Coordinates of C-alpha atoms in Angstrom, one line a residue:
Chain A
M486 CA 21.6 -22.9 -21.8
T487 CA 24.7 -24.9 -22.8
V488 CA 28.2 -24.5 -21.3
A489 CA 29.2 -22.6 -24.5
E490 CA 26.1 -20.3 -24.3
M491 CA 26.8 -19.6 -20.6
E492 CA 30.4 -18.7 -21.3
D493 CA 29.4 -16.4 -24.1
F494 CA 26.8 -14.8 -21.9
L495 CA 29.2 -14.2 -19.1
E496 CA 31.8 -12.8 -21.5
R497 CA 29.3 -10.4 -22.9
E498 CA 27.6 -9.3 -19.7
F499 CA 30.5 -9.6 -17.2
P500 CA 33.7 -9.0 -19.1
Q501 CA 35.2 -7.7 -15.8
I502 CA 35.4 -11.2 -14.3
H503 CA 38.1 -11.9 -16.9
E504 CA 40.1 -8.8 -16.0
G505 CA 43.7 -9.8 -15.4
G506 CA 43.3 -13.2 -17.0
R507 CA 40.6 -15.8 -17.8
I508 CA 40.3 -17.8 -14.6
Y509 CA 36.7 -19.0 -14.5
H510 CA 35.6 -21.9 -16.6
V511 CA 32.1 -23.2 -16.6
E512 CA 32.5 -27.0 -16.7
E513 CA 29.0 -28.5 -16.3
I514 CA 25.5 -27.2 -16.5
E515 CA 22.2 -29.1 -16.1
Y516 CA 18.9 -28.0 -14.7
G517 CA 19.5 -27.2 -11.0
R518 CA 23.2 -27.9 -11.0
A519 CA 26.4 -26.3 -12.3
V520 CA 30.1 -26.7 -11.9
V521 CA 32.5 -23.8 -12.3
R522 CA 36.3 -24.2 -12.1
L523 CA 38.8 -21.5 -11.0
E524 CA 42.4 -21.5 -12.3
T525 CA 44.4 -19.9 -9.6
D526 CA 47.1 -17.3 -10.2
D527 CA 49.2 -15.2 -7.9
R528 CA 46.3 -12.9 -7.1
H529 CA 44.5 -15.7 -5.3
L530 CA 47.3 -17.1 -3.1
R531 CA 48.0 -16.4 0.5
P532 CA 51.0 -17.1 2.8
G533 CA 51.7 -20.8 2.9
G534 CA 50.5 -21.2 -0.7
T535 CA 46.8 -21.5 0.1
I536 CA 43.9 -19.9 -1.9
S537 CA 42.4 -16.8 -0.3
G538 CA 38.9 -16.7 1.2
P539 CA 37.7 -13.9 -1.1
T540 CA 38.7 -16.1 -4.1
M541 CA 36.4 -18.9 -2.8
M542 CA 33.6 -16.4 -2.1
A543 CA 33.8 -15.0 -5.6
L544 CA 33.8 -18.4 -7.1
A545 CA 30.8 -19.5 -5.0
D546 CA 28.9 -16.3 -6.0
L547 CA 29.6 -16.7 -9.7
S548 CA 28.7 -20.4 -9.6
A549 CA 25.4 -19.5 -7.9
Y550 CA 24.7 -17.0 -10.6
V551 CA 25.4 -19.6 -13.3
V552 CA 23.1 -22.2 -11.8
I553 CA 20.3 -19.7 -11.5
L554 CA 20.9 -18.3 -15.0
A555 CA 20.9 -21.8 -16.4
A556 CA 17.4 -22.3 -14.9
L557 CA 15.9 -18.9 -15.7
G558 CA 17.5 -18.3 -19.1
P559 CA 19.8 -15.4 -19.9
V560 CA 18.6 -12.5 -17.7
A561 CA 21.5 -10.4 -16.5
L562 CA 19.6 -8.9 -13.6
A563 CA 19.5 -11.4 -10.8
V564 CA 21.5 -9.9 -7.9
T565 CA 22.9 -11.5 -4.8
T566 CA 21.1 -10.5 -1.6
N567 CA 22.8 -12.8 0.9
L568 CA 25.9 -15.0 0.9
N569 CA 27.0 -17.2 3.8
I570 CA 30.2 -19.2 3.6
N571 CA 32.0 -21.5 6.0
F572 CA 35.7 -22.1 5.4
L573 CA 36.5 -25.7 6.2
R574 CA 40.0 -26.5 5.1
K575 CA 42.9 -24.6 3.5
P576 CA 43.0 -25.5 -0.2
D577 CA 46.4 -26.2 -1.8
P578 CA 47.2 -23.8 -4.7
S579 CA 46.3 -26.4 -7.4
G580 CA 43.0 -24.8 -8.0
I581 CA 39.4 -25.2 -6.9
H582 CA 36.0 -25.9 -8.4
C583 CA 32.5 -25.2 -7.2
E584 CA 29.5 -27.4 -7.5
C585 CA 26.2 -25.5 -7.1
R586 CA 22.7 -26.8 -6.6
L587 CA 19.4 -24.9 -6.6
L588 CA 17.6 -25.3 -3.3
K589 CA 14.7 -23.1 -4.3
L590 CA 13.8 -21.2 -7.5
G591 CA 10.9 -19.0 -6.5
K592 CA 9.3 -16.1 -8.3
R593 CA 11.3 -13.5 -6.3
L594 CA 14.1 -15.4 -4.7
A595 CA 16.5 -18.2 -5.6
V596 CA 18.5 -20.1 -3.0
V597 CA 21.6 -22.1 -3.9
E598 CA 24.1 -24.1 -2.1
A599 CA 27.7 -24.3 -3.2
Y600 CA 30.4 -26.9 -2.5
V601 CA 33.9 -25.6 -3.1
R602 CA 36.5 -28.4 -3.5
S603 CA 40.2 -28.7 -4.1
R604 CA 41.0 -29.8 -7.7
S605 CA 43.9 -32.0 -6.5
T606 CA 42.3 -33.8 -3.6
E607 CA 38.6 -33.2 -4.1
D608 CA 38.4 -32.3 -0.4
L609 CA 35.6 -30.0 0.5
V610 CA 37.3 -26.7 1.4
A611 CA 34.3 -24.4 1.7
H612 CA 30.5 -24.5 1.8
A613 CA 28.3 -21.6 0.9
T614 CA 24.6 -20.7 0.6
A615 CA 23.5 -17.8 -1.5
T616 CA 20.2 -16.0 -2.1
Y617 CA 19.6 -14.1 -5.3
A618 CA 16.7 -11.7 -6.0
I619 CA 15.1 -12.4 -9.3
P620 CA 13.8 -9.4 -11.3
P621 CA 10.0 -9.4 -11.6
E622 CA 9.9 -10.0 -15.4
A623 CA 12.1 -13.1 -15.0
G624 CA 10.4 -14.9 -12.1
G625 CA 11.0 -18.6 -12.1
Chain B
M209 CA 49.2 -1.0 16.1
T210 CA 49.1 2.3 14.2
V211 CA 47.6 2.7 10.7
A212 CA 51.2 2.9 9.4
E213 CA 52.2 -0.3 11.2
M214 CA 49.1 -2.1 9.9
E215 CA 49.8 -1.1 6.4
D216 CA 53.4 -2.2 6.7
F217 CA 52.3 -5.5 8.1
L218 CA 49.7 -6.2 5.4
E219 CA 52.3 -5.2 2.7
R220 CA 54.8 -7.7 4.2
E221 CA 52.4 -10.6 5.0
F222 CA 49.8 -10.2 2.2
P223 CA 51.5 -8.5 -0.8
Q224 CA 49.0 -10.3 -3.0
I225 CA 46.1 -8.0 -1.9
H226 CA 48.0 -5.3 -3.8
E227 CA 48.3 -7.3 -7.0
G228 CA 47.1 -5.3 -9.9
G229 CA 47.2 -2.0 -8.0
R230 CA 47.1 -0.7 -4.5
I231 CA 43.3 -0.5 -3.7
Y232 CA 43.0 -1.0 0.0
H233 CA 43.8 1.8 2.4
V234 CA 43.6 1.5 6.2
E235 CA 42.1 4.7 7.3
E236 CA 41.4 4.4 11.0
I237 CA 42.4 2.0 13.8
E238 CA 41.4 2.0 17.4
Y239 CA 40.8 -0.8 19.9
G240 CA 37.8 -2.7 18.6
R241 CA 37.2 -0.6 15.6
A242 CA 38.8 -0.1 12.1
V243 CA 38.0 1.6 8.8
V244 CA 39.4 0.4 5.5
R245 CA 38.8 2.2 2.2
L246 CA 38.7 0.6 -1.2
E247 CA 39.6 2.5 -4.3
T248 CA 37.6 0.9 -7.2
D249 CA 39.1 0.2 -10.6
D250 CA 37.6 -1.6 -13.6
R251 CA 38.1 -5.0 -12.0
H252 CA 35.5 -4.1 -9.4
L253 CA 32.7 -2.8 -11.6
R254 CA 29.6 -4.5 -12.9
P255 CA 27.1 -3.6 -15.6
G256 CA 25.3 -0.4 -14.7
G257 CA 28.5 0.9 -13.1
T258 CA 28.0 -0.7 -9.7
I259 CA 30.7 -2.4 -7.5
S260 CA 30.6 -6.2 -7.5
G261 CA 29.5 -8.3 -4.5
P262 CA 32.9 -10.1 -4.3
T263 CA 34.6 -6.7 -4.0
M264 CA 32.5 -5.9 -1.0
M265 CA 33.0 -9.4 0.5
A266 CA 36.8 -9.0 0.1
L267 CA 36.8 -5.6 1.7
A268 CA 34.7 -6.8 4.6
D269 CA 37.0 -9.8 5.1
L270 CA 40.1 -7.7 5.1
S271 CA 38.6 -5.1 7.4
A272 CA 37.6 -7.8 9.8
Y273 CA 41.2 -9.1 9.8
V274 CA 42.5 -5.6 10.4
V275 CA 40.3 -5.0 13.5
I276 CA 41.3 -8.3 15.0
L277 CA 44.9 -7.8 14.2
A278 CA 44.8 -4.4 15.8
A279 CA 43.5 -5.9 19.0
L280 CA 45.7 -9.0 19.1
G281 CA 48.9 -7.5 17.7
P282 CA 50.6 -8.7 14.5
V283 CA 49.9 -12.4 14.3
A284 CA 49.5 -13.4 10.7
L285 CA 47.6 -16.6 11.4
A286 CA 44.0 -15.7 12.3
V287 CA 41.8 -17.3 9.6
T288 CA 38.2 -16.6 8.6
T289 CA 35.9 -19.5 9.5
N290 CA 32.6 -17.9 8.6
L291 CA 31.4 -14.8 6.7
N292 CA 27.8 -13.8 6.2
I293 CA 27.0 -10.8 4.1
N294 CA 23.7 -9.0 3.2
F295 CA 23.8 -6.8 0.1
L296 CA 21.5 -3.9 0.7
R297 CA 21.9 -1.3 -2.1
K298 CA 23.9 -1.0 -5.2
P299 CA 26.9 1.2 -4.6
D300 CA 27.9 3.8 -7.2
P301 CA 31.4 3.4 -8.6
S302 CA 32.9 6.2 -6.5
G303 CA 34.3 3.7 -4.0
I304 CA 33.3 2.1 -0.7
H305 CA 34.7 2.0 2.8
C306 CA 34.2 -0.5 5.5
E307 CA 33.8 0.1 9.2
C308 CA 34.4 -3.0 11.4
R309 CA 33.7 -3.5 15.0
L310 CA 34.7 -6.4 17.3
L311 CA 31.6 -8.1 18.7
K312 CA 33.7 -10.7 20.6
L313 CA 37.4 -11.3 21.0
G314 CA 37.7 -14.7 22.7
K315 CA 40.6 -17.1 23.2
R316 CA 39.7 -19.1 20.1
L317 CA 37.2 -17.1 18.1
A318 CA 36.8 -13.4 17.2
V319 CA 33.5 -12.2 15.8
V320 CA 33.3 -8.9 13.9
E321 CA 30.6 -6.9 12.2
A322 CA 31.2 -4.8 9.1
Y323 CA 29.3 -1.9 7.6
V324 CA 30.2 -1.2 4.0
R325 CA 29.2 2.3 2.9
S326 CA 29.4 4.3 -0.3
R327 CA 32.1 6.9 -0.3
S328 CA 30.0 9.4 -2.1
T329 CA 26.6 9.0 -0.3
E330 CA 27.6 7.3 2.9
D331 CA 24.6 5.0 2.3
L332 CA 25.0 1.5 3.9
V333 CA 25.4 -0.8 0.9
A334 CA 26.3 -4.1 2.6
H335 CA 26.4 -5.5 6.2
A336 CA 28.6 -8.5 7.1
T337 CA 29.5 -10.5 10.1
A338 CA 32.7 -12.6 10.1
T339 CA 34.2 -15.1 12.5
Y340 CA 38.0 -15.7 12.7
A341 CA 39.7 -18.6 14.4
I342 CA 42.6 -17.4 16.5
P343 CA 45.8 -19.4 16.7
P344 CA 46.3 -20.9 20.2
E345 CA 49.5 -18.9 20.9
A346 CA 47.7 -15.6 20.2
G347 CA 44.4 -16.1 22.1
G348 CA 42.9 -12.7 23.1
Chain C
M713 CA 2.3 1.5 15.9
T714 CA 2.6 2.0 19.6
V715 CA 3.9 -0.7 22.0
A716 CA 0.3 -1.4 23.1
E717 CA -0.9 -1.7 19.4
M718 CA 2.0 -4.0 18.7
E719 CA 1.3 -6.3 21.7
D720 CA -2.4 -6.4 20.7
F721 CA -1.5 -7.2 17.1
L722 CA 0.9 -10.1 18.2
E723 CA -1.7 -11.4 20.6
R724 CA -4.4 -11.5 17.9
E725 CA -2.2 -12.8 15.0
F726 CA 0.3 -15.0 16.9
P727 CA -1.4 -16.2 20.0
Q728 CA 0.9 -19.3 19.8
I729 CA 4.0 -17.3 20.9
H730 CA 2.3 -17.0 24.3
E731 CA 1.6 -20.7 24.5
G732 CA 2.9 -22.0 27.9
G733 CA 3.2 -18.5 29.4
R734 CA 3.6 -14.9 28.3
I735 CA 7.3 -14.5 27.9
Y736 CA 7.7 -11.9 25.2
H737 CA 7.3 -8.2 26.1
V738 CA 7.6 -5.4 23.5
E739 CA 9.5 -2.7 25.4
E740 CA 10.2 0.0 22.9
I741 CA 9.2 0.9 19.4
E742 CA 10.3 3.8 17.2
Y743 CA 10.7 4.0 13.4
G744 CA 13.6 1.6 12.5
R745 CA 14.2 0.3 16.0
A746 CA 12.5 -2.0 18.5
V747 CA 13.3 -3.7 21.8
V748 CA 11.7 -6.9 22.9
R749 CA 12.3 -8.6 26.3
L750 CA 12.2 -12.3 27.1
E751 CA 11.3 -13.5 30.5
T752 CA 13.0 -16.9 30.9
D753 CA 11.3 -19.9 32.3
D754 CA 12.5 -23.5 32.6
R755 CA 11.8 -24.2 28.9
H756 CA 14.6 -21.8 28.0
L757 CA 17.4 -23.0 30.3
R758 CA 20.3 -25.4 29.6
P759 CA 22.8 -27.2 31.8
G760 CA 24.8 -24.7 33.8
G761 CA 21.8 -22.4 34.0
T762 CA 22.3 -20.7 30.7
I763 CA 19.6 -19.7 28.1
S764 CA 19.4 -21.9 25.1
G765 CA 20.4 -20.9 21.6
P766 CA 16.9 -21.5 20.1
T767 CA 15.5 -19.2 22.7
M768 CA 17.8 -16.4 21.5
M769 CA 17.0 -17.3 17.9
A770 CA 13.3 -17.1 18.5
L771 CA 13.7 -13.7 20.3
A772 CA 15.8 -12.3 17.5
D773 CA 13.3 -13.5 14.9
L774 CA 10.3 -12.0 16.7
S775 CA 12.1 -8.8 17.4
A776 CA 13.0 -8.5 13.7
Y777 CA 9.3 -9.0 12.8
V778 CA 8.3 -6.3 15.3
V779 CA 10.7 -3.7 13.9
I780 CA 9.5 -4.4 10.4
L781 CA 5.9 -4.4 11.3
A782 CA 6.3 -1.1 13.2
A783 CA 7.7 0.4 10.0
L784 CA 5.2 -1.2 7.5
G785 CA 2.1 -1.1 9.7
P786 CA 0.1 -4.1 10.8
V787 CA 0.5 -6.6 7.9
A788 CA 0.7 -10.2 9.2
L789 CA 2.4 -11.6 6.1
A790 CA 6.0 -10.7 6.2
V791 CA 8.0 -14.0 6.4
T792 CA 11.6 -14.7 7.4
T793 CA 13.7 -15.9 4.5
N794 CA 17.1 -15.9 6.2
L795 CA 18.4 -15.7 9.7
N796 CA 22.1 -15.8 10.7
I797 CA 23.1 -15.7 14.3
N798 CA 26.4 -15.7 16.1
F799 CA 26.4 -16.8 19.8
L800 CA 29.0 -14.7 21.7
R801 CA 28.7 -15.4 25.4
K802 CA 26.5 -17.6 27.6
P803 CA 23.8 -15.5 29.1
D804 CA 22.9 -16.1 32.8
P805 CA 19.3 -17.1 33.4
S806 CA 18.2 -13.6 34.5
G807 CA 16.7 -13.0 31.0
I808 CA 17.6 -11.4 27.8
H809 CA 16.4 -8.5 25.6
C810 CA 16.8 -7.9 21.9
E811 CA 17.4 -4.5 20.3
C812 CA 16.6 -4.6 16.5
R813 CA 17.4 -2.1 13.9
L814 CA 16.3 -1.9 10.3
L815 CA 19.3 -2.0 7.9
K816 CA 17.1 -1.9 4.8
L817 CA 13.4 -1.6 4.2
G818 CA 12.8 -2.3 0.5
K819 CA 9.8 -3.1 -1.6
R820 CA 10.4 -6.8 -1.4
L821 CA 12.9 -7.4 1.3
A822 CA 13.7 -6.0 4.8
V823 CA 17.0 -6.6 6.5
V824 CA 17.4 -6.2 10.2
E825 CA 20.2 -6.6 12.7
A826 CA 19.6 -7.8 16.2
Y827 CA 21.6 -7.4 19.4
V828 CA 20.7 -9.9 22.1
R829 CA 21.9 -8.8 25.6
S830 CA 21.8 -10.1 29.1
R831 CA 19.3 -8.3 31.3
S832 CA 21.5 -8.5 34.3
T833 CA 24.8 -7.5 32.8
E834 CA 23.9 -5.9 29.5
D835 CA 26.6 -8.0 27.9
L836 CA 26.1 -8.8 24.2
V837 CA 25.3 -12.5 24.2
A838 CA 24.3 -12.9 20.5
H839 CA 24.1 -11.0 17.3
A840 CA 21.8 -11.8 14.4
T841 CA 20.8 -10.5 11.0
A842 CA 17.5 -11.5 9.5
T843 CA 15.9 -11.0 6.1
Y844 CA 12.1 -10.8 5.7
A845 CA 10.2 -11.0 2.4
I846 CA 7.5 -8.4 2.3
P847 CA 4.2 -9.2 0.6
P848 CA 3.7 -7.2 -2.6
E849 CA 0.8 -5.2 -1.3
A850 CA 2.7 -4.0 1.7
G851 CA 6.0 -3.0 0.0
G852 CA 7.9 -0.4 2.1
Chain D
M1005 CA 26.3 -44.1 19.9
T1006 CA 23.1 -45.8 19.0
V1007 CA 19.7 -44.1 18.6
A1008 CA 18.7 -45.4 22.1
E1009 CA 22.0 -44.2 23.7
M1010 CA 21.5 -40.8 22.1
E1011 CA 17.9 -40.4 23.3
D1012 CA 19.0 -41.4 26.8
F1013 CA 21.9 -38.9 26.7
L1014 CA 19.6 -36.1 25.6
E1015 CA 17.0 -37.0 28.2
R1016 CA 19.7 -36.9 30.9
E1017 CA 21.6 -33.8 29.8
F1018 CA 18.8 -31.7 28.2
P1019 CA 15.5 -32.6 29.9
Q1020 CA 14.3 -29.1 29.0
I1021 CA 13.9 -30.0 25.4
H1022 CA 11.1 -32.2 26.4
E1023 CA 9.4 -29.5 28.5
G1024 CA 5.7 -29.3 27.4
G1025 CA 5.8 -32.6 25.7
R1026 CA 8.2 -35.0 24.0
I1027 CA 8.4 -33.7 20.4
Y1028 CA 11.9 -34.6 19.3
H1029 CA 12.7 -38.1 18.2
V1030 CA 16.1 -39.3 17.0
E1031 CA 15.4 -41.5 14.0
E1032 CA 18.7 -42.4 12.5
I1033 CA 22.4 -42.1 13.4
E1034 CA 25.4 -43.1 11.5
Y1035 CA 28.9 -41.6 11.5
G1036 CA 28.6 -38.2 9.9
R1037 CA 24.8 -38.3 9.5
A1038 CA 21.7 -38.1 11.7
V1039 CA 18.0 -37.7 11.3
V1040 CA 15.8 -36.1 14.0
R1041 CA 12.0 -35.8 13.7
L1042 CA 9.8 -33.2 15.2
E1043 CA 6.2 -33.9 16.2
T1044 CA 4.4 -30.6 16.0
D1045 CA 1.9 -29.4 18.5
D1046 CA 0.1 -26.1 18.8
R1047 CA 3.2 -24.3 20.1
H1048 CA 4.8 -24.7 16.7
L1049 CA 2.0 -23.5 14.5
R1050 CA 1.5 -20.2 12.9
P1051 CA -1.4 -18.5 11.0
G1052 CA -2.4 -20.5 8.0
G1053 CA -1.4 -23.7 9.8
T1054 CA 2.3 -23.6 9.0
I1055 CA 5.2 -24.5 11.3
S1056 CA 7.1 -21.5 12.8
G1057 CA 10.6 -20.5 11.8
P1058 CA 12.0 -20.9 15.4
T1059 CA 10.6 -24.4 15.4
M1060 CA 12.7 -25.2 12.4
M1061 CA 15.7 -23.4 13.8
A1062 CA 15.5 -25.4 17.1
L1063 CA 15.2 -28.7 15.2
A1064 CA 18.2 -27.9 13.0
D1065 CA 20.3 -26.9 16.0
L1066 CA 19.4 -30.0 18.0
S1067 CA 20.0 -32.2 14.9
A1068 CA 23.4 -30.6 14.4
Y1069 CA 24.3 -31.3 18.1
V1070 CA 23.2 -35.0 17.6
V1071 CA 25.3 -35.6 14.5
I1072 CA 28.4 -34.0 16.3
L1073 CA 27.7 -36.0 19.5
A1074 CA 27.4 -39.2 17.5
A1075 CA 30.8 -38.6 16.1
L1076 CA 32.6 -37.3 19.2
G1077 CA 30.9 -39.5 21.8
P1078 CA 28.8 -38.3 24.7
V1079 CA 30.3 -34.9 25.6
A1080 CA 27.7 -32.5 26.7
L1081 CA 29.8 -29.4 26.1
A1082 CA 29.8 -28.6 22.4
V1083 CA 28.2 -25.3 21.9
T1084 CA 26.7 -23.6 18.8
T1085 CA 28.7 -20.6 17.7
N1086 CA 26.9 -19.8 14.4
L1087 CA 23.7 -20.9 12.8
N1088 CA 22.5 -19.7 9.4
I1089 CA 19.2 -20.8 8.0
N1090 CA 17.3 -20.2 4.8
F1091 CA 13.5 -20.7 4.9
L1092 CA 12.5 -22.1 1.5
R1093 CA 8.8 -23.2 1.7
K1094 CA 6.1 -23.1 4.3
P1095 CA 5.7 -26.6 5.8
D1096 CA 2.2 -28.0 6.4
P1097 CA 1.5 -28.9 10.0
S1098 CA 2.0 -32.6 9.5
G1099 CA 5.5 -32.3 11.0
I1100 CA 9.1 -32.0 9.8
H1101 CA 12.3 -34.0 10.1
C1102 CA 15.9 -32.8 9.8
E1103 CA 18.7 -34.7 8.1
C1104 CA 22.1 -33.4 9.2
R1105 CA 25.5 -34.1 7.8
L1106 CA 29.0 -33.3 9.1
L1107 CA 30.9 -31.0 6.7
K1108 CA 33.9 -30.8 9.0
L1109 CA 34.9 -32.3 12.3
G1110 CA 38.0 -30.4 13.5
K1111 CA 39.8 -30.3 16.8
R1112 CA 38.1 -27.0 17.7
L1113 CA 35.1 -26.5 15.4
A1114 CA 32.5 -28.8 13.7
V1115 CA 30.5 -27.6 10.8
V1116 CA 27.2 -29.3 9.9
E1117 CA 24.6 -28.8 7.2
A1118 CA 20.9 -29.5 7.9
Y1119 CA 18.0 -30.2 5.5
V1120 CA 14.6 -29.7 7.0
R1121 CA 11.9 -31.5 5.1
S1122 CA 8.1 -31.8 5.4
R1123 CA 7.0 -35.2 6.7
S1124 CA 4.0 -35.4 4.4
T1125 CA 5.6 -34.2 1.2
E1126 CA 9.3 -34.6 1.8
D1127 CA 9.7 -31.1 0.3
L1128 CA 12.8 -29.2 1.5
V1129 CA 11.4 -26.5 3.7
A1130 CA 14.6 -25.1 5.2
H1131 CA 18.3 -25.4 4.9
A1132 CA 20.8 -24.6 7.6
T1133 CA 24.4 -24.6 8.4
A1134 CA 25.7 -24.6 12.0
T1135 CA 29.1 -24.4 13.6
Y1136 CA 29.8 -25.8 17.0
A1137 CA 32.8 -25.1 19.2
I1138 CA 34.3 -28.3 20.6
P1139 CA 35.7 -28.4 24.1
P1140 CA 39.5 -28.9 24.1
E1141 CA 39.3 -32.3 25.8
A1142 CA 36.9 -33.7 23.2
G1143 CA 38.6 -32.5 20.0
G1144 CA 37.7 -34.7 17.0

């Protein structure tokens, strides 16, 4: 899938992620790798002008979905079964992007790792791993 | 802290969590245990009328903060360092609540576990553990 | 399965866990719950006379397998796909036991939580969650 | 610290890891990165001639300790507070090695990621992240 195909797919299948403003932008897709950018707005900020943990979790989860979808093709049904995230540094409010890589694409499970970085400094601000269950008909 | 004191504190320190509508409600607090309820709106739904993973992650993270705060007293500075969540069942859209329990309250780290349940069925829909770093001056 | 059937099964299928001395003892089994005790020996100790992290991880993993096996019946093929553990306190060398509970038993995945406690003080020393993949023919 | 200094340190501080035979070998150390190899023996095998999960967990935990120690200098007191591991493929019995990288070295916490690979095929067989608490006097 191309970046445009992915954005169309997300728009069609998950319009809710754009509720309250279009903040997620798929920037790069290749087999086994994807980059998704988040544009922060007030919803995502916390005292001291940092970006909230749940914002980083949501970005990591969406990015993991994107990298799996890009490898499997457009199946809407893969679901997160586990997500583990370590918060490393407080990002400034300039925004963050997430680079995801497939660690495993099996018939039943896909495992992804996600690096969340500050857009301004490129510092690593969080690291996550996520597991998705793959519907039988779509097995990689 | 009482439920009312906690809600006032969150309102004052984290007004952003109420952006787009007041959805989080602290329902119970006692030492080492707290319950926080989420009222779902369209932002939280996914195809098939289930509640999104990031919604459950955000509720677990906030609930963990509440149970730590209730034990430490109102210090705004505890920050999540790790969150691990297993998604167990798809919740219906009726809403979810999260029961959190302190597993450890140390001088530097607090560890919490969180049970996310459906409001309509009380089924366990997700289970999380979270670690918060405690600022030196507030050490439990 | 009874405690005796479980110990026979482990003996037959996983003789390696008893390499270097019989240290694991299944103490209780009921549907959705199991308790496994570890008798420590020098292999498990660390400076200051505490029990090593890997010893607690191995006990949590085995206990998770036991509780799943007890629910599914004797299928040797369930495999761990994820384990997350938080170390809470340093156990004294007197030994530890692990109480496991099923959080979910699905057709393809089982999720378990594990409480590792000191035998002498009953203090909670570690908490783990584990996910096992269930072979198709055995789906719960 | 050099590879030789690290092996001497482990020998002195953690003789127990060599109980039952010297199986861990530090292969590479540089700032922020370390590689530790495990030589398998019967203790580590499971039915079908694969290497057990706890063996991979123990290797990841030790490797994480090594990469932190290499950065902090020889302080015996860093302790694991969290370890999360995803098991990706069953390794053959030829042995495994673990490459660890520092994601964060803070004053109080260090976060590491670990790639466990088969020695024969170099396939990624497990991926872990670990958090260590750093004693105050040693803060990075």
